[in-house]
Amino acid sequence: VEVTTHSQNPNAVAVIGAGFIGCSYVAVFARAGWEVRIYDADPTFRSAAKERVASLLKQTGHGDNLKNVSVHDDLEQSLDGVRWVQECTPENLDIKQSVFIQLDKLCPSEVILASSASALTMTAIAEKVSMPGRCVVVHPTNPPHLLRFVEIVAGANTKPHVVTEAAEVMRAIGQYPAVLHKEIPGFILNRLQVALEREAFKLLACQVASVQDIDAAVSEGLGPRWAALGPFAVEETNAANIGVGLTKFRAYFNETMAELDDEPFDAVDDAFIALAVEGVRVAYGENCHDDLLEKRDNLLTGLKDMHQP
Amino acid sequence: VEVTTHSQNPNAVAVIGAGFIGCSYVAVFARAGWEVRIYDADPTFRSAAKERVASLLKQTGHGDNLKNVSVHDDLEQSLDGVRWVQECTPENLDIKQSVFIQLDKLCPSEVILASSASALTMTAIAEKVSMPGRCVVVHPTNPPHLLRFVEIVAGANTKPHVVTEAAEVMRAIGQYPAVLHKEIPGFILNRLQVALEREAFKLLACQVASVQDIDAAVSEGLGPRWAALGPFAVEETNAANIGVGLTKFRAYFNETMAELDDEPFDAVDDAFIALAVEGVRVAYGENCHDDLLEKRDNLLTGLKDMHQP
């Protein structure tokens, strides 16, 4: 067998692992015009991959971009000439460590090795690789082809330029990259999700409401609003501004709703309010209140139209 | 002045308090064809109310229904002949107690007195009224004219038929009523919201990410998904079914993400998993997995189209 080594294509990616997240990530790269190579250790996943990607590409009207996608029976072949590897194997430390050792051996040093890990840290995953500097977590929201948010989390040895490049690549393919300042368990997406789930689970376990009603509090209430505005922007719009909002929040929740939380809102002191006010101004501008309200109402009106055609 | 007492109109409501929530509630009733009377103790709010309601009705294409709305300078006059009172005064126990004493005196016994209280309980609000049986919390999501979820919470003395009727009225005007089984601080909407906010605040206070990126994790990630599916439905779709999802969740989060929570997931034991599986089957049906996935993808595809026309 003759092996031809191609020069690197800056718009070529290998997606390793063709489960739900893998196939959806393939669609994101393929619709942005990248050449995408798929590899999965399981032949069943390999043979199902192309059809699955085809259906995901169709969902967003990019069916033609399937021509950019190839499936490979051999890991090394799938990696030939790529600039980026997106690892999407199961969330299991042994598996990811072993995959990263292989990827590190097979890929030239300039290739970035990104993991879709949702909670395992790159410090742990890259523990045994020889070049941990090019390894970085790039964790998407499920499913990435329909949700833009990805969090980029450096391991202890990840080089800063790799983090910068990861953010650039994600922006280039249409995602919203957030670079975390610290490597913490659960990163930010799952920490936020689990915070809500924990309360939902408690409400069911304590028989306060049914599954249907707890879910509806989210899907018919909080969720559509959160589809427009994150929690800080919601605080900005619920009062005259976030400073007023958080000051009210502190007084109101610490007094009226003291029993609501097992831990008190120690963090909502004057220093935190100042930090949040400054953060909102940096994020949305000095006079953002009306713009945020308009963004909320536009999205909610659009959603209402979708539900009631 | 001659006072004429009209017989009760089953589709007439008095909205007491013409702030953001009050005016939005007026729009919900008015577009459903109800006769709506507005009263606010503050003349400034009274004179601004009609214009505000007009703009809210226009948002959903119901501008013509403004004809159903009247503003009154006198509380007693606004209550004449109504079947329902929706109290929307500030979230302050003294104010709400005093308003309820007046409403209770002025309204015939068959009129239901509903409060938009978001955390104050009806047990506390109705403490001093003579007929607490017809008093009930009917707390909307802000803004109610664009979000359907309302939670109905009985006080210690609320009569069961009042709770039933409250749910019927809310359904009749197009809202999604959830009847809580217990009167707990924060009810369920704000408990769920505060759970997420607390984690968001912690992430900012610990300098893990910026306001913009924490908000984006919600508005570009979790929020759109929650606009389609609540947390139980999300668990159902993230794995083969919620039983598998929660079993994975327990193993994965209790081990991998032990540090994520200050309190462990004690609740996610076998009994809880059985409860959640049964709850999801009751809420969504035996073979709901594919339907829920389809609901999620349809909504996310629609949202993507809205953002990128």
CSV table of C-alpha atoms in Angstrom, one decimal, chain B residues 46-207:
chain,number,residue,atom,x,y,z
B,46,ARG,CA,-53.6,55.2,35.3
B,47,SER,CA,-53.0,57.8,32.7
B,48,ALA,CA,-50.2,55.9,31.1
B,49,ALA,CA,-52.0,52.5,31.1
B,50,LYS,CA,-54.1,52.7,28.0
B,51,GLU,CA,-51.2,53.6,25.7
B,52,ARG,CA,-49.0,50.9,27.2
B,53,VAL,CA,-51.7,48.3,26.8
B,54,ALA,CA,-52.3,49.4,23.2
B,55,SER,CA,-48.6,48.9,22.3
B,56,LEU,CA,-48.6,45.4,23.9
B,57,LEU,CA,-51.8,44.4,22.0
B,58,LYS,CA,-50.2,45.6,18.8
B,59,GLN,CA,-47.1,43.3,19.4
B,60,THR,CA,-49.3,40.2,18.9
B,61,GLY,CA,-51.6,41.6,16.3
B,62,HIS,CA,-54.6,42.4,18.6
B,63,GLY,CA,-54.7,46.1,18.4
B,64,ASP,CA,-58.4,46.2,17.8
B,65,ASN,CA,-59.1,44.6,21.2
B,66,LEU,CA,-58.2,47.8,22.9
B,67,LYS,CA,-61.9,48.6,22.7
B,68,ASN,CA,-62.4,46.0,25.6
B,69,VAL,CA,-60.3,48.0,28.0
B,70,SER,CA,-61.3,50.8,30.3
B,71,VAL,CA,-59.4,52.8,33.0
B,72,HIS,CA,-61.1,53.8,36.2
B,73,ASP,CA,-60.2,56.5,38.8
B,74,ASP,CA,-62.2,54.7,41.4
B,75,LEU,CA,-61.4,51.2,42.8
B,76,GLU,CA,-65.0,50.3,43.6
B,77,GLN,CA,-66.2,51.4,40.1
B,78,SER,CA,-63.5,49.2,38.4
B,79,LEU,CA,-64.8,46.2,40.3
B,80,ASP,CA,-68.5,46.6,39.4
B,81,GLY,CA,-69.8,43.4,37.9
B,82,VAL,CA,-66.5,41.6,37.4
B,83,ARG,CA,-66.1,37.8,37.9
B,84,TRP,CA,-62.3,37.9,38.4
B,85,VAL,CA,-59.8,40.4,40.0
B,86,GLN,CA,-56.1,40.1,39.1
B,87,GLU,CA,-54.1,42.0,41.6
B,88,CYS,CA,-50.8,43.3,40.2
B,89,THR,CA,-49.5,45.7,42.9
B,90,PRO,CA,-45.8,45.8,44.1
B,91,GLU,CA,-44.4,42.6,45.7
B,92,ASN,CA,-44.7,44.0,49.3
B,93,LEU,CA,-46.7,42.2,52.0
B,94,ASP,CA,-48.1,45.3,53.6
B,95,ILE,CA,-49.4,46.6,50.3
B,96,LYS,CA,-50.9,43.3,49.1
B,97,GLN,CA,-52.5,42.7,52.5
B,98,SER,CA,-54.1,46.1,52.5
B,99,VAL,CA,-55.3,45.7,48.9
B,100,PHE,CA,-56.8,42.3,49.6
B,101,ILE,CA,-58.7,43.7,52.6
B,102,GLN,CA,-60.3,46.3,50.3
B,103,LEU,CA,-61.0,43.9,47.5
B,104,ASP,CA,-62.6,41.4,49.9
B,105,LYS,CA,-64.9,44.1,51.3
B,106,LEU,CA,-65.9,45.5,47.9
B,107,CYS,CA,-66.5,42.3,45.9
B,108,PRO,CA,-69.4,39.9,46.2
B,109,SER,CA,-68.4,36.5,47.7
B,110,GLU,CA,-68.4,34.6,44.3
B,111,VAL,CA,-65.7,36.9,42.8
B,112,ILE,CA,-62.3,35.3,42.7
B,113,LEU,CA,-59.4,37.4,44.0
B,114,ALA,CA,-56.2,36.4,42.2
B,115,SER,CA,-52.7,37.8,43.1
B,116,SER,CA,-49.8,38.0,40.7
B,117,ALA,CA,-47.5,37.6,43.7
B,118,SER,CA,-44.2,36.0,42.6
B,119,ALA,CA,-43.0,34.8,46.0
B,120,LEU,CA,-45.3,36.1,48.8
B,121,THR,CA,-47.8,33.4,49.7
B,122,MET,CA,-51.6,33.7,49.7
B,123,THR,CA,-51.5,32.3,53.3
B,124,ALA,CA,-49.7,35.5,54.3
B,125,ILE,CA,-51.5,37.9,51.9
B,126,ALA,CA,-55.0,36.8,52.9
B,127,GLU,CA,-54.3,36.7,56.6
B,128,LYS,CA,-56.7,39.5,57.4
B,129,VAL,CA,-59.5,39.1,54.9
B,130,SER,CA,-62.9,37.7,55.9
B,131,MET,CA,-63.2,35.3,52.9
B,132,PRO,CA,-59.8,33.8,52.2
B,133,GLY,CA,-61.4,30.9,50.4
B,134,ARG,CA,-61.7,32.8,47.2
B,135,CYS,CA,-58.2,34.2,47.3
B,136,VAL,CA,-55.4,32.4,45.2
B,137,VAL,CA,-52.0,33.2,43.7
B,138,VAL,CA,-52.0,33.2,39.9
B,139,HIS,CA,-48.4,34.1,39.2
B,140,PRO,CA,-47.5,34.8,35.5
B,141,THR,CA,-44.1,34.8,33.7
B,142,ASN,CA,-43.0,38.3,32.8
B,143,PRO,CA,-44.3,39.4,30.3
B,144,PRO,CA,-47.5,37.3,30.4
B,145,HIS,CA,-48.7,38.5,27.0
B,146,LEU,CA,-45.7,36.8,25.4
B,147,LEU,CA,-45.2,33.8,27.8
B,148,ARG,CA,-47.9,31.4,28.7
B,149,PHE,CA,-46.8,29.8,31.9
B,150,VAL,CA,-48.7,30.7,35.1
B,151,GLU,CA,-48.4,29.0,38.5
B,152,ILE,CA,-51.5,28.6,40.6
B,153,VAL,CA,-50.8,28.3,44.3
B,154,ALA,CA,-53.4,27.9,47.0
B,155,GLY,CA,-53.1,29.5,50.4
B,156,ALA,CA,-53.9,27.6,53.6
B,157,ASN,CA,-57.5,28.6,53.3
B,158,THR,CA,-58.1,28.6,49.5
B,159,LYS,CA,-61.1,26.5,48.5
B,160,PRO,CA,-60.3,23.7,46.0
B,161,HIS,CA,-63.0,24.8,43.5
B,162,VAL,CA,-61.3,28.2,43.4
B,163,VAL,CA,-58.1,26.5,42.3
B,164,THR,CA,-59.9,24.5,39.6
B,165,GLU,CA,-61.7,27.6,38.4
B,166,ALA,CA,-58.5,29.6,38.3
B,167,ALA,CA,-56.9,27.0,36.1
B,168,GLU,CA,-60.0,26.9,33.8
B,169,VAL,CA,-59.9,30.7,33.4
B,170,MET,CA,-56.2,30.7,32.6
B,171,ARG,CA,-56.6,28.0,30.0
B,172,ALA,CA,-59.6,29.8,28.5
B,173,ILE,CA,-57.5,33.0,27.9
B,174,GLY,CA,-54.7,31.0,26.3
B,175,GLN,CA,-52.2,30.7,29.2
B,176,TYR,CA,-50.6,27.4,30.5
B,177,PRO,CA,-51.7,27.0,34.2
B,178,ALA,CA,-49.7,24.7,36.5
B,179,VAL,CA,-51.4,23.9,39.8
B,180,LEU,CA,-48.8,23.5,42.6
B,181,HIS,CA,-49.4,20.8,45.1
B,182,LYS,CA,-47.7,22.7,47.9
B,183,GLU,CA,-47.3,26.3,48.9
B,184,ILE,CA,-43.5,26.7,49.0
B,185,PRO,CA,-41.4,29.9,49.1
B,186,GLY,CA,-40.6,31.1,45.6
B,187,PHE,CA,-43.1,28.7,44.1
B,188,ILE,CA,-41.5,26.8,41.1
B,189,LEU,CA,-40.8,29.5,38.5
B,190,ASN,CA,-38.5,31.7,40.7
B,191,ARG,CA,-36.9,28.7,42.4
B,192,LEU,CA,-35.8,27.4,39.0
B,193,GLN,CA,-34.8,30.8,37.8
B,194,VAL,CA,-32.8,31.6,41.0
B,195,ALA,CA,-31.1,28.2,40.8
B,196,LEU,CA,-29.6,29.2,37.5
B,197,GLU,CA,-28.9,32.8,38.5
B,198,ARG,CA,-27.0,31.7,41.7
B,199,GLU,CA,-24.7,29.6,39.5
B,200,ALA,CA,-24.3,32.4,37.0
B,201,PHE,CA,-23.4,34.9,39.8
B,202,LYS,CA,-20.9,32.4,41.2
B,203,LEU,CA,-19.2,32.0,37.9
B,204,LEU,CA,-18.8,35.8,37.5
B,205,ALA,CA,-17.7,36.3,41.1
B,206,CYS,CA,-15.1,33.5,40.8
B,207,GLN,CA,-13.9,35.1,37.5
